[in-house]
Amino acid sequence: MSSLIDLNDISYGYRSGQKVLDRVNLSLNADERLFITGPNGAGKSTLLRILVGLIKPHSGRVSAFGKVCVSEADFHELRCRVGFIVQDPDDQLFCPTVVEDIAFGPLNLGASRDEALAIVDEVLDQLHLRHLRDRITHELSGGEKRLVSVAAVLAMRPDVLLLDEPTNALDEENLERLEDILLGLPQAMILISHDPHFRRKLATRTLELRGGILSTRPAKKCSAAERAKAEVMEANPDANAPDNADASASASVKSSANPGAVPKPNTRPDISPVAGQA
Amino acid sequence: MSSLIDLNDISYGYRSGQKVLDRVNLSLNADERLFITGPNGAGKSTLLRILVGLIKPHSGRVSAFGKVCVSEADFHELRCRVGFIVQDPDDQLFCPTVVEDIAFGPLNLGASRDEALAIVDEVLDQLHLRHLRDRITHELSGGEKRLVSVAAVLAMRPDVLLLDEPTNALDEENLERLEDILLGLPQAMILISHDPHFRRKLATRTLELRGGILSTRPAKKCSAAERAKAEVMEANPDANAPDNADASASASVKSSANPGAVPKPNTRPDISPVAGQA
Amino acid sequence: MHIVDGALAPEVLIGGGVIAVAGLGLGLRKLPIDKIPATGVLSATFFVASLIHVPVGPTSVHLIMSGLAGLVLGWAAFPALFVGLLLQAVFFGFGGLTVLGVNTVNIAMPAVLIGLTFRGLVARSTPKVAAIWGGIAGAASIAVTTIFVAISLGLSGEGFIPAAKLVFFAHIPIMIIEGLISAAAVFLICKAKPELLRTDTADIAHEPAFDAPASPQTATTAHEASNG
Amino acid sequence: MSHLFGHDQPLGAQASSGTAPSFVGSFDPRVRVVAAGLFAIMVVALHQVEFAFGAFLVAFGTVFLTDLPLRLTLKRMAAMDGFIIVMLVMLPFTTPGTPMFSLFGADASKEGLMHAVLIGVRANAVVLMMLCLLSGLSPVALGHTLYRLKCPAALVHLMMFTVRYISVLHDEYHRLRMAMKLRGFRARNTFHTYRSFGYLFGMLLVRSLERAERVLDAMKCRGFSGHFPMIDHLEFKSRDVLFGVGFVALIFAFVLLDRMYVFAY
Ligand SMILES: Nc1ncnc2c1ncn2[C@@H]1O[C@H](COP(=O)(O)OP(=O)(O)OP(=O)(O)O)[C@@H](O)[C@H]1O
Ligand SMILES: Nc1ncnc2c1ncn2[C@@H]1O[C@H](COP(=O)(O)OP(=O)(O)OP(=O)(O)O)[C@@H](O)[C@H]1O
Ligand SMILES: [Mg+2]
Ligand SMILES: [Mg+2]
């Protein structure tokens, strides 16, 4: 089986009687950028938390890299290979300086101080963030914080990335920058986002979580403005090429049948508008 | 002069040498919904904080309702007429219960306890939030907190509203609800938002703050996806009526020449999808 | 660190209560109405500290961080820590009602004394040196607290004296760990937000020009608001 | 643990939501708070183990007049007992008096044992009665109550702010802690661990101070001019008077009997 992560029949509720997740199945294949959408409080963040073992589901099974995860030790191992970028970068950056913060992950993985510093420099170069190295994390702008939090997770060399609403409160420039960075990364990812444009640009597959059920996103669920736009689109089908990612999502939720068939909208290597001081 | 609020040549920096705002001019007319955009850290929140006198600018003048504000007492008076809805509703809802929080403003304005309670009930009915009246603020959900913080400010019967990124982390339902509420309000507003769709729906004028300079937003600054869409629009100009708000922004920043000429995209009274328990 | 109801002699309970009331009075006097939000939020932070467990050898202990509270809040640490202890007593059953005064004195008094002693040193130093002073302050306030606890037990009966000694020695590892953690916290604060340590709460809010009415009048208006 | 005083704390009790309050919960909180305080003072003043035990039984009986979940309540009591057990076990061996038995060469005295039992019973009685009387009382309601009982306004407002922001900051702590875990952090006895916890707590402090600044700004924007509103629904009814009188009578009876018992010896 080629899937990296598999969730089987996961059910969960914070209180008894509450069904945040109801027998949810999900599998992530290599090279996918899987989007999960759904209203506030649908349980998207909960799903990711269960995936990395921060919450134990009431029933169901999490497997990663071909191995079923049961104990806390299994999940610790999983967390060392799956990078989770949380919703608010302020929650992720707690060390005084950027270099210390990025080194935190490698140090936890057992790297020596010098090795950790070497990794920090490498990652900062990769994302063209060299100039932020010795800045105080707390004084970074919102966009810089977001990019540094991505760097901090990449420093652990994860095989899979999970991003929970990475575009919140980002301005358009930083948004484009983040999009470019994400498009340039080779890892498979699961992304949560309310932003249909971000989704359209990056998604290779989109699922919707609603009422505890995870399903392929229906095409018609959109607001008045989007509907108006959709009508315009229909009139000029050729005008907006990268926009059909949602439609090409495979019909079944567990789509391990055609993993590579979904076209990636864009695969240029990472290009960043800000020049690094390499 | 018909403008409600006027900023003249405002300059400010948090540290010496830093120029967050560089001789900024702004005037807000009655019936306007003025949007301010700009990258993270451009100084948008700073501008609003100067407007209500929480920060003293290094140079420049704030006038409101035809009167120049200088002393703390002037600004206190201004703050009683200008409602500021801050970025994080947790900062705004500091009272233990919803009813106390909404009554806080009216009590400060000199209302008696019974008058304040009457205002609370009226505002809650207006926003269809009656069922939240006796809830404890810190137990509300994120969306509920946002709506209550709007109610708390409306209870002061402000003449002008300032909203700093009101849509952050709201889902589509709550977003639409907020849009409906804002569209139904008669007050002039200044809104800060990164969300182009929200902007498009509500804005009567949009300004951009960048490098300390506030200017009318150039029409071409948009991402690839939006550009594609814009092209489509041009082909079918009638398909998407409320979308030309940006373009109709007056050319000069201080546009007191044609205050009433800007069309409001939508002026139906407040309709809310959730029924109150009145 | 909490002593429970029923252990101490009445004289100790009354003595503790009297000192606590005096300390609260002093602390509240240094707390003008517009500093209440800042103090309340910081008080909540120190309450949260008591929910943070760190490993010590094979077990784990919760943080106290009273030294840091003294450094950051000065005299206002007294009411701030009292509120935390009250909430713990009432809603978690930790400590008790009659010993609330003694417990407050035991924890808040060292915090205030140590905080006032080290505050100047921390404020004037570079982050690294400040971290060392902060560490010493963190460890010392726990040490003084355990001595106070030992004294309250010892005054209540001879039978408690060995227990009092045990309390002191059992807390030596905790002193070390509180010291280390305080040092790291002070280092971070010096880098990220030195204002937090440089001044006392009276100057924390960036806008001192706030013309609040005199507090006695305030209290009466507030009463009217609630009882009317 | 997202809301410390919310649904995760059944003993801290649900706020005045839909369900009808229990018998004890139906009285005015002011009477209940004062009664809990008086009961605590009374129990501490008791000299005789028998009467302390009687007080404990009264407290235990009261549990059935509340909607406290019995098992959880007992669990919480056990947690408190765990705190004091070491001291109580040591006491017989360290108090001089008539030797009763010896263990590992140390003599246990009768007086010491009695003292230890007395302390244990008193502590449990006070905590149990407090949990009963204050069941159904949210921290916010406690604040309103203390305010009406003429506690200094500054102190009550300080407590309200503390209560308001504990859950916000605890959530913040929790999110930071989770983020550390997500980056492979495991708490161990290492320098790296302690430094990381220090950074974590320092960051919490920095962020809470910045929040405090924003809160004060938001207050000023709503015309804050030096006082906080307090709106509550407290009402003193005649049944509250009855409850108060009955409780005081009970307490006097206990103290008097306890003292007379001394003379009867
Ligand atoms: N720690 C918690 N304790 C109790 N209930 C919780 C907790 N966290 C989340 N919930 C509830 O579980 C449900 C799912 O929450 P979750 O955070 O997973 O939603 P989400 O889909 O990520 O929403 P959002 O788009 O707002 O981030 C919500 O109803 C929420 O109120
Ligand atoms: N209290 C402060 N002390 C020092 N610098 C500050 C302070 N608040 C903001 N700044 C700095 O001033 C600049 C403008 O900040 P501001 O919060 O006004 O930006 P913004 O436009 O609101 O950004 P965002 O879109 O992220 O909300 C930023 O560079 C920020 O780092
Ligand atoms: Mg979420
Ligand atoms: Mg801002």
Tab-separated table of N, CA and C in Angstrom, chain B residues 4 28-34 159-162 185-190:
chain	number	residue	atom	x	y	z
B	4	LEU	N	-16.714	63.199	9.024
B	4	LEU	CA	-16.878	62.909	10.445
B	4	LEU	C	-15.543	62.922	11.156
B	28	LEU	N	-13.036	60.602	6.768
B	28	LEU	CA	-14.149	59.671	6.672
B	28	LEU	C	-15.442	60.463	6.601
B	29	ASN	N	-16.234	60.180	5.573
B	29	ASN	CA	-17.502	60.886	5.415
B	29	ASN	C	-18.647	60.034	5.935
B	30	ALA	N	-19.760	60.674	6.138
B	30	ALA	CA	-20.944	59.951	6.587
B	30	ALA	C	-21.309	58.902	5.537
B	31	ASP	N	-21.862	57.783	5.980
B	31	ASP	CA	-22.332	56.716	5.091
B	31	ASP	C	-21.233	55.957	4.368
B	32	GLU	N	-19.991	56.227	4.700
B	32	GLU	CA	-18.921	55.485	4.018
B	32	GLU	C	-18.603	54.204	4.764
B	33	ARG	N	-18.190	53.181	4.032
B	33	ARG	CA	-17.518	52.030	4.634
B	33	ARG	C	-16.131	51.975	4.017
B	34	LEU	N	-15.196	52.575	4.731
B	34	LEU	CA	-13.859	52.766	4.193
B	34	LEU	C	-12.964	51.608	4.606
B	159	ASP	N	-21.374	56.829	16.606
B	159	ASP	CA	-21.653	57.447	15.316
B	159	ASP	C	-20.740	56.891	14.237
B	160	VAL	N	-19.627	56.341	14.663
B	160	VAL	CA	-18.651	55.790	13.721
B	160	VAL	C	-18.174	54.470	14.287
B	161	LEU	N	-17.929	53.495	13.418
B	161	LEU	CA	-17.405	52.213	13.870
B	161	LEU	C	-16.018	51.989	13.277
B	162	LEU	N	-15.107	51.463	14.091
B	162	LEU	CA	-13.800	51.052	13.586
B	162	LEU	C	-13.684	49.562	13.828
B	185	LEU	N	-26.126	48.217	9.205
B	185	LEU	CA	-25.895	49.310	10.145
B	185	LEU	C	-25.804	50.640	9.407
B	186	PRO	N	-26.367	51.684	9.986
B	186	PRO	CA	-26.342	52.984	9.301
B	186	PRO	C	-25.021	53.737	9.481
B	187	GLN	N	-24.194	53.327	10.470
B	187	GLN	CA	-23.013	54.113	10.795
B	187	GLN	C	-21.954	54.105	9.692
B	188	ALA	N	-21.169	55.173	9.659
B	188	ALA	CA	-19.948	55.164	8.850
B	188	ALA	C	-18.934	54.271	9.537
B	189	MET	N	-18.097	53.606	8.742
B	189	MET	CA	-17.125	52.693	9.354
B	189	MET	C	-15.776	52.801	8.668
B	190	ILE	N	-14.741	52.473	9.453
B	190	ILE	CA	-13.433	52.196	8.863
B	190	ILE	C	-13.148	50.745	9.186
